Short mmCIF file of C-alpha atoms and ligand atoms in Angstrom, two decimals:
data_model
loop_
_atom_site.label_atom_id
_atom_site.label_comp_id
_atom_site.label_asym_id
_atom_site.label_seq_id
_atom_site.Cartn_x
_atom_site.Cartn_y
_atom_site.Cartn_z
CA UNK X 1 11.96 10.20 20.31
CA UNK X 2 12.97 6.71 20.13
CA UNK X 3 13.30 6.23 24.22
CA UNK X 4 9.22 6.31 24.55
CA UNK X 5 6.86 3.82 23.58
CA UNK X 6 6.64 2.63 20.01
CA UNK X 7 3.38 3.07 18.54
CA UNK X 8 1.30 1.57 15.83
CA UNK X 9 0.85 4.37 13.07
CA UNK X 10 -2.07 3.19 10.41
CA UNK X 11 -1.73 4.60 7.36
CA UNK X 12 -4.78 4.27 4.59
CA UNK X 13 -6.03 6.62 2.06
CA UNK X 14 -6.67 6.72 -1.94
CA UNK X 15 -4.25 5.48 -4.78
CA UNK X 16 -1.13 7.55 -5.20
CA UNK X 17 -2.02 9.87 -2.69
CA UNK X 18 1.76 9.28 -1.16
CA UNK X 19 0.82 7.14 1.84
CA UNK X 20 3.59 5.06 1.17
CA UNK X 21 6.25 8.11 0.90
CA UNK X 22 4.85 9.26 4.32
CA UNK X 23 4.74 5.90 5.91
CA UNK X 24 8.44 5.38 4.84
CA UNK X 25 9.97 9.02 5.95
CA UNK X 26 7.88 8.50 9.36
CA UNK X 27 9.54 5.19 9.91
CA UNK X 28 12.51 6.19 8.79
CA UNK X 29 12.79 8.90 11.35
CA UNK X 30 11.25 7.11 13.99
CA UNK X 31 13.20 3.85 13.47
CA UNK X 32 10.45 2.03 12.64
CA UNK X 33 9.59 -1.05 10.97
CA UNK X 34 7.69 0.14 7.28
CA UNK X 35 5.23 -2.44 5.68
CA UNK X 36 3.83 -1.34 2.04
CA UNK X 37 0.64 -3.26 2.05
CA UNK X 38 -0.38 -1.95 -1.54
CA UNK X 39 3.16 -3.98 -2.65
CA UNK X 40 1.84 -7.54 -0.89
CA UNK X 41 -1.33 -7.59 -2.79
CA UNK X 42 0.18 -6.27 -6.31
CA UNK X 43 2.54 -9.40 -5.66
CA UNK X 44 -0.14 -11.66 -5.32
CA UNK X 45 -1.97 -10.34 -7.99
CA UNK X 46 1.47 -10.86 -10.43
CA UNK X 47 1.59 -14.68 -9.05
CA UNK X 48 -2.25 -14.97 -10.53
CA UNK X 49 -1.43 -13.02 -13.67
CA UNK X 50 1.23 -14.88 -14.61
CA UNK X 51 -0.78 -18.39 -13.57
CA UNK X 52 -3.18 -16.86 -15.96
CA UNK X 53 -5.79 -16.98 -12.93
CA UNK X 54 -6.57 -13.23 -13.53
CA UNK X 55 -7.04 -11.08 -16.79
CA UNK X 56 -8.65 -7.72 -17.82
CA UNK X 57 -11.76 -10.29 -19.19
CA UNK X 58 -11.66 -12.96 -16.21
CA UNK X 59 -10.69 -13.72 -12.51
CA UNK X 60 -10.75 -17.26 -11.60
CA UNK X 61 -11.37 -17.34 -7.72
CA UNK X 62 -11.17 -20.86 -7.23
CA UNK X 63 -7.95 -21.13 -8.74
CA UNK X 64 -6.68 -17.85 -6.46
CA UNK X 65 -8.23 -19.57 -3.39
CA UNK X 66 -6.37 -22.98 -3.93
CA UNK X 67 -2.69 -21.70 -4.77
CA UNK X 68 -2.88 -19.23 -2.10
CA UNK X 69 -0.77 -21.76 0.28
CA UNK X 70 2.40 -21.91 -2.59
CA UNK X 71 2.40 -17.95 -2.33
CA UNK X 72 5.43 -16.80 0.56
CA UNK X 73 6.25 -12.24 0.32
CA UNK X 74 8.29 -11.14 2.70
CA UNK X 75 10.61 -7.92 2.74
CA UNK X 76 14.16 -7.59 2.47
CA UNK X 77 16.52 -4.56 2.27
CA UNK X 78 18.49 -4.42 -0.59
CA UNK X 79 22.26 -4.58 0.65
CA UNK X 80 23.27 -1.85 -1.86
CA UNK X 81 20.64 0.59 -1.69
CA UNK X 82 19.50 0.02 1.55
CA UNK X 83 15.82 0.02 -0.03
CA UNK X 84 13.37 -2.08 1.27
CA UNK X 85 12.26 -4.74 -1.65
CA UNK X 86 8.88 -7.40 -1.48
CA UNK X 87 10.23 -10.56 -2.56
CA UNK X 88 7.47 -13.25 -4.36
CA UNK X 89 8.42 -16.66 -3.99
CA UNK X 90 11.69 -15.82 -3.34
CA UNK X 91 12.04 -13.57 -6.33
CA UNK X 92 12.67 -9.85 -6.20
CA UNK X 93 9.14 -8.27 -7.85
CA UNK X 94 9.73 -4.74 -6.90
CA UNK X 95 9.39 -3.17 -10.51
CA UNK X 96 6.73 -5.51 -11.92
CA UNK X 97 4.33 -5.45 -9.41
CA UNK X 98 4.19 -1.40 -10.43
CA UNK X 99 3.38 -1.73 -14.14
CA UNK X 100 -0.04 -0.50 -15.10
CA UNK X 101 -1.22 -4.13 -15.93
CA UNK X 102 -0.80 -4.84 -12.52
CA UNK X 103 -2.15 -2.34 -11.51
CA UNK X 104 -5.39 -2.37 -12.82
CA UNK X 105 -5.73 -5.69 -12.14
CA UNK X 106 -4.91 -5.62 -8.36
CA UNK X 107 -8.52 -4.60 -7.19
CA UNK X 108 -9.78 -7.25 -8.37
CA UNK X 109 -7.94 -9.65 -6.76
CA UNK X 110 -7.91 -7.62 -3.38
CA UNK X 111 -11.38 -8.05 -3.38
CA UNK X 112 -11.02 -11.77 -2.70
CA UNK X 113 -11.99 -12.46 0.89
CA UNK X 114 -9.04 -15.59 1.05
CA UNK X 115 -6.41 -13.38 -0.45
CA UNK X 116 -7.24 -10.36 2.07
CA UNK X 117 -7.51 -13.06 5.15
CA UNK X 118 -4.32 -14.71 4.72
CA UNK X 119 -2.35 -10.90 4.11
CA UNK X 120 -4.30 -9.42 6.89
CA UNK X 121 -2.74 -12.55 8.75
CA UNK X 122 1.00 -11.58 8.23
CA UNK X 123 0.47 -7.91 8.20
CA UNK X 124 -0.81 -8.57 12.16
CA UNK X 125 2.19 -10.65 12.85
CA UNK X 126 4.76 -7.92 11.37
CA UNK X 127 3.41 -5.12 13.64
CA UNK X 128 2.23 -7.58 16.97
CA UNK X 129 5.35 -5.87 18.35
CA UNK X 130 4.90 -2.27 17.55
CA UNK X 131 7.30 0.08 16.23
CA UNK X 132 5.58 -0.28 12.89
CA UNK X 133 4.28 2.06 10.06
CA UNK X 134 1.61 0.10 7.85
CA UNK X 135 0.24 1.94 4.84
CA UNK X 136 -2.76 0.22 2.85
CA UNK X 137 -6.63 0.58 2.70
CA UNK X 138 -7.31 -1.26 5.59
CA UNK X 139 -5.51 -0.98 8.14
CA UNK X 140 -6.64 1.49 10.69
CA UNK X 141 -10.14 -0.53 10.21
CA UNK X 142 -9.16 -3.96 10.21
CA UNK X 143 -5.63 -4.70 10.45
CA UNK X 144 -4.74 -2.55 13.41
CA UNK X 145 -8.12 -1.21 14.93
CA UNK X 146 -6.25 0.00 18.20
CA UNK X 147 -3.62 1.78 16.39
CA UNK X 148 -2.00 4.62 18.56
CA UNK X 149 -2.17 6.76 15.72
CA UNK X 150 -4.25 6.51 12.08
CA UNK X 151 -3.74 8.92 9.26
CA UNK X 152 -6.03 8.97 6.45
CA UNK X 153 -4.20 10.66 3.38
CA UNK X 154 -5.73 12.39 0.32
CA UNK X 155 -4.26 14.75 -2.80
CA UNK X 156 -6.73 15.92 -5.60
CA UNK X 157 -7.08 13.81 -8.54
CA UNK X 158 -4.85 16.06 -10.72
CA UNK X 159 -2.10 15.85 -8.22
CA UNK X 160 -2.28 12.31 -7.53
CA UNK X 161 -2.70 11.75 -11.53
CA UNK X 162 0.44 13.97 -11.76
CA UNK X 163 2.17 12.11 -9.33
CA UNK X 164 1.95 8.61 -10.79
CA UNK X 165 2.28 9.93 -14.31
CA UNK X 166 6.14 10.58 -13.37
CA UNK X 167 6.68 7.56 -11.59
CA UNK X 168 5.72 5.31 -14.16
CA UNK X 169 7.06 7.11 -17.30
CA UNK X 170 10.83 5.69 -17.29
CA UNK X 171 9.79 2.19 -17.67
CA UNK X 172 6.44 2.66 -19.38
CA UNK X 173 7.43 5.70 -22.13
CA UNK X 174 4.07 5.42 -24.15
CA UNK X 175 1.81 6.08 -21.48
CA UNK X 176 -0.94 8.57 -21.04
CA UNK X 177 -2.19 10.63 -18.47
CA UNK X 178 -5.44 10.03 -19.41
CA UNK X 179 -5.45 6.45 -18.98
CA UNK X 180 -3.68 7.04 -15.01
CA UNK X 181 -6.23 9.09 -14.51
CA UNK X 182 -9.19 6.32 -15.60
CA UNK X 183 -7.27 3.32 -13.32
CA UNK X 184 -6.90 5.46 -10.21
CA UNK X 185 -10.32 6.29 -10.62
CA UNK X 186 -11.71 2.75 -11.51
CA UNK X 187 -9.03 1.45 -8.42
CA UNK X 188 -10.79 3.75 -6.17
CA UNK X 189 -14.18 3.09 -6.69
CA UNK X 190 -13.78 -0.55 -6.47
CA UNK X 191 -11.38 0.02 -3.34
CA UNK X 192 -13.97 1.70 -1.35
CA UNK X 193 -17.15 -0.15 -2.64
CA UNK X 194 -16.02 -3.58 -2.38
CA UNK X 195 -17.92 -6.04 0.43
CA UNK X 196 -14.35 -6.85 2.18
CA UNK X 197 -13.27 -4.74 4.47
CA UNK X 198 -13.85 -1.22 2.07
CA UNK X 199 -11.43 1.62 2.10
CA UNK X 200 -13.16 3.67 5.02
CA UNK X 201 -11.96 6.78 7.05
CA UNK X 202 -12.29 5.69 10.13
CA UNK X 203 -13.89 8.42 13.34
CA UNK X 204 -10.53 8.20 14.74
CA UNK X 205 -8.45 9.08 11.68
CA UNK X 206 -6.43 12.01 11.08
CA UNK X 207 -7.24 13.79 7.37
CA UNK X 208 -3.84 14.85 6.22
CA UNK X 209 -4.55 16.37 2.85
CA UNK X 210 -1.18 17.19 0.96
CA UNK X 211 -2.12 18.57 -2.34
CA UNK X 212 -0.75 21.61 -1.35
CA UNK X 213 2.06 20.56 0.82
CA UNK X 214 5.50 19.30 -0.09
CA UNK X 215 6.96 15.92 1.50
CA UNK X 216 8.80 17.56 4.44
CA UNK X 217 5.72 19.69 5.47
CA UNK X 218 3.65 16.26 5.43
CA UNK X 219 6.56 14.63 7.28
CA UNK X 220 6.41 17.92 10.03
CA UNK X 221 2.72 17.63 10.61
CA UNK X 222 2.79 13.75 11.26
CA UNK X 223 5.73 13.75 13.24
CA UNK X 224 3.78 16.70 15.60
CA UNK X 225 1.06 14.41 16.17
CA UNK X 226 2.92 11.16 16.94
CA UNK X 227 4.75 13.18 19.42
CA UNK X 228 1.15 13.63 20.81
CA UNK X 229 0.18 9.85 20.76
CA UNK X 230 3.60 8.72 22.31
CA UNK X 231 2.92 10.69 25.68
CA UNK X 232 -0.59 9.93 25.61
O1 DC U 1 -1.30 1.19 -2.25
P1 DC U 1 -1.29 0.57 -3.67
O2 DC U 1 -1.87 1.48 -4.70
O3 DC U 1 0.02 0.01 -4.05
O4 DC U 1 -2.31 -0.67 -3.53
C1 DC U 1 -2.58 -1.51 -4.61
C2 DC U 1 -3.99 -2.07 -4.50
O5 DC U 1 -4.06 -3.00 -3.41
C3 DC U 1 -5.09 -1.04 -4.25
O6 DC U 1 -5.76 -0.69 -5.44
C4 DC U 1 -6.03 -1.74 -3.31
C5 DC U 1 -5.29 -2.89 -2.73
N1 DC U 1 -5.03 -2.77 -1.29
C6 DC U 1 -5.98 -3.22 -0.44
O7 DC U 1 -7.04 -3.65 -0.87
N2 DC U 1 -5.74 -3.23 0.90
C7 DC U 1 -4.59 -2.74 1.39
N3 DC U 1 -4.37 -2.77 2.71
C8 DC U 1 -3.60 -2.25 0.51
C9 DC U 1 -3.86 -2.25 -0.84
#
């Protein structure tokens, strides 16, 4: 596949709906570059929370605005696992940026217009060249508006719940269900009501809905239509 053009594929959907499982396999097998989006605004949102800039009772914009400049992410693979890590300030932030604090704080910083200008910024730069799978809310509407290809992925709310219920139980043993359940909701409705730049599904998205479908399937039926948007 990898002797005809390399295309932009756009990933965006809901929380835990396993964009970012897709987006990796697909650039995987395509050779790809892979660009978590999700992971570059949970970082900035664990520079603020640990400035104290946001909380569960308070987000101090001004203060997000003007440290914005002394916040660098970038990606690096990990030399032993081969897995691709974001990086904050130069620190590896991989597992902390996934805690449920962060999470539910994350919207609320991603709603900043600043914060989603400057990512928006570097997220154009690291596809300008193609070859690049970018998974987020945004980016088949914003980020990459020509994209040869956009996906927007779904799951049902029990499967998605499901989903990040085992992911997070190793490192955070006491939680719920219940309370996965309340952030993805609360993460969604802020995610697609916000003023800047709103999750939408865009007219030229493809629905992929895989809460009936296992990884591989998923993988098939994207790979059968980028074979489509490479020879068109
Ligand atoms: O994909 P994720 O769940 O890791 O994303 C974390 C949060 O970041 C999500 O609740 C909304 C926000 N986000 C966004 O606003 N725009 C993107 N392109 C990606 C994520």
């Amino acid at each position: 596949m990898q002797k005809h053009k390399k295309i932009t594929i756009a990933i965006d959907g809901f929380s835990s709906c396993g964009k970012s499982t897709l987006a990796k396999a697909l650039a995987f097998e395509l050779g790809y570059v892979f660009v978590d989006t999700g992971a570059m605004y949970r970082a900035v949102t664990l520079f603020c929370f640990r400035k104290g800039f946001v909380s569960k009772e308070s987000v101090n914009q001004n203060a997000i605005i003007d440290h914005l400049n002394q916040i660098e992410i970038h990606f690096e693979r990990n030399k032993e696992t081969s897995k691709l890590e974001i990086y904050l300030n130069n620190e590896v932030v991989e597992r902390e940026i996934r805690s449920l604090e962060i999470s539910s704080l994350v919207s609320k910083v991603a709603s900043i217009k600043e914060v989603r200008q400057k990512l928006v910024v570097e997220q154009k730069k690291m596809g300008e060249k193609g070859g690049v799978v970018m998974d987020g809310r945004d980016i088949g509407s914003v980020v990459f508006p020509d994209a040869e290809l956009k996906l927007f992925v779904t799951a049902s709310s029990e499967v998605r719940t499901d989903r990040r219920f085992k992911e997070l139980l190793p490192t955070e043993p006491n939680i719920t269900r219940e309370e996965i359940r309340q952030n993805l909701e609360e993460r969604d409705y802020l995610d697609s009501t916000r003023s800047e730049s709103p999750l939408i599904q865009t007219e030229d998205a493809v629905v992929l809905d895989n809460s009936d479908i296992n990884q591989q399937e998923q993988l098939e039926l994207a790979l059968e239509l980028v074979r489509t948007r490479m020879h068109g």
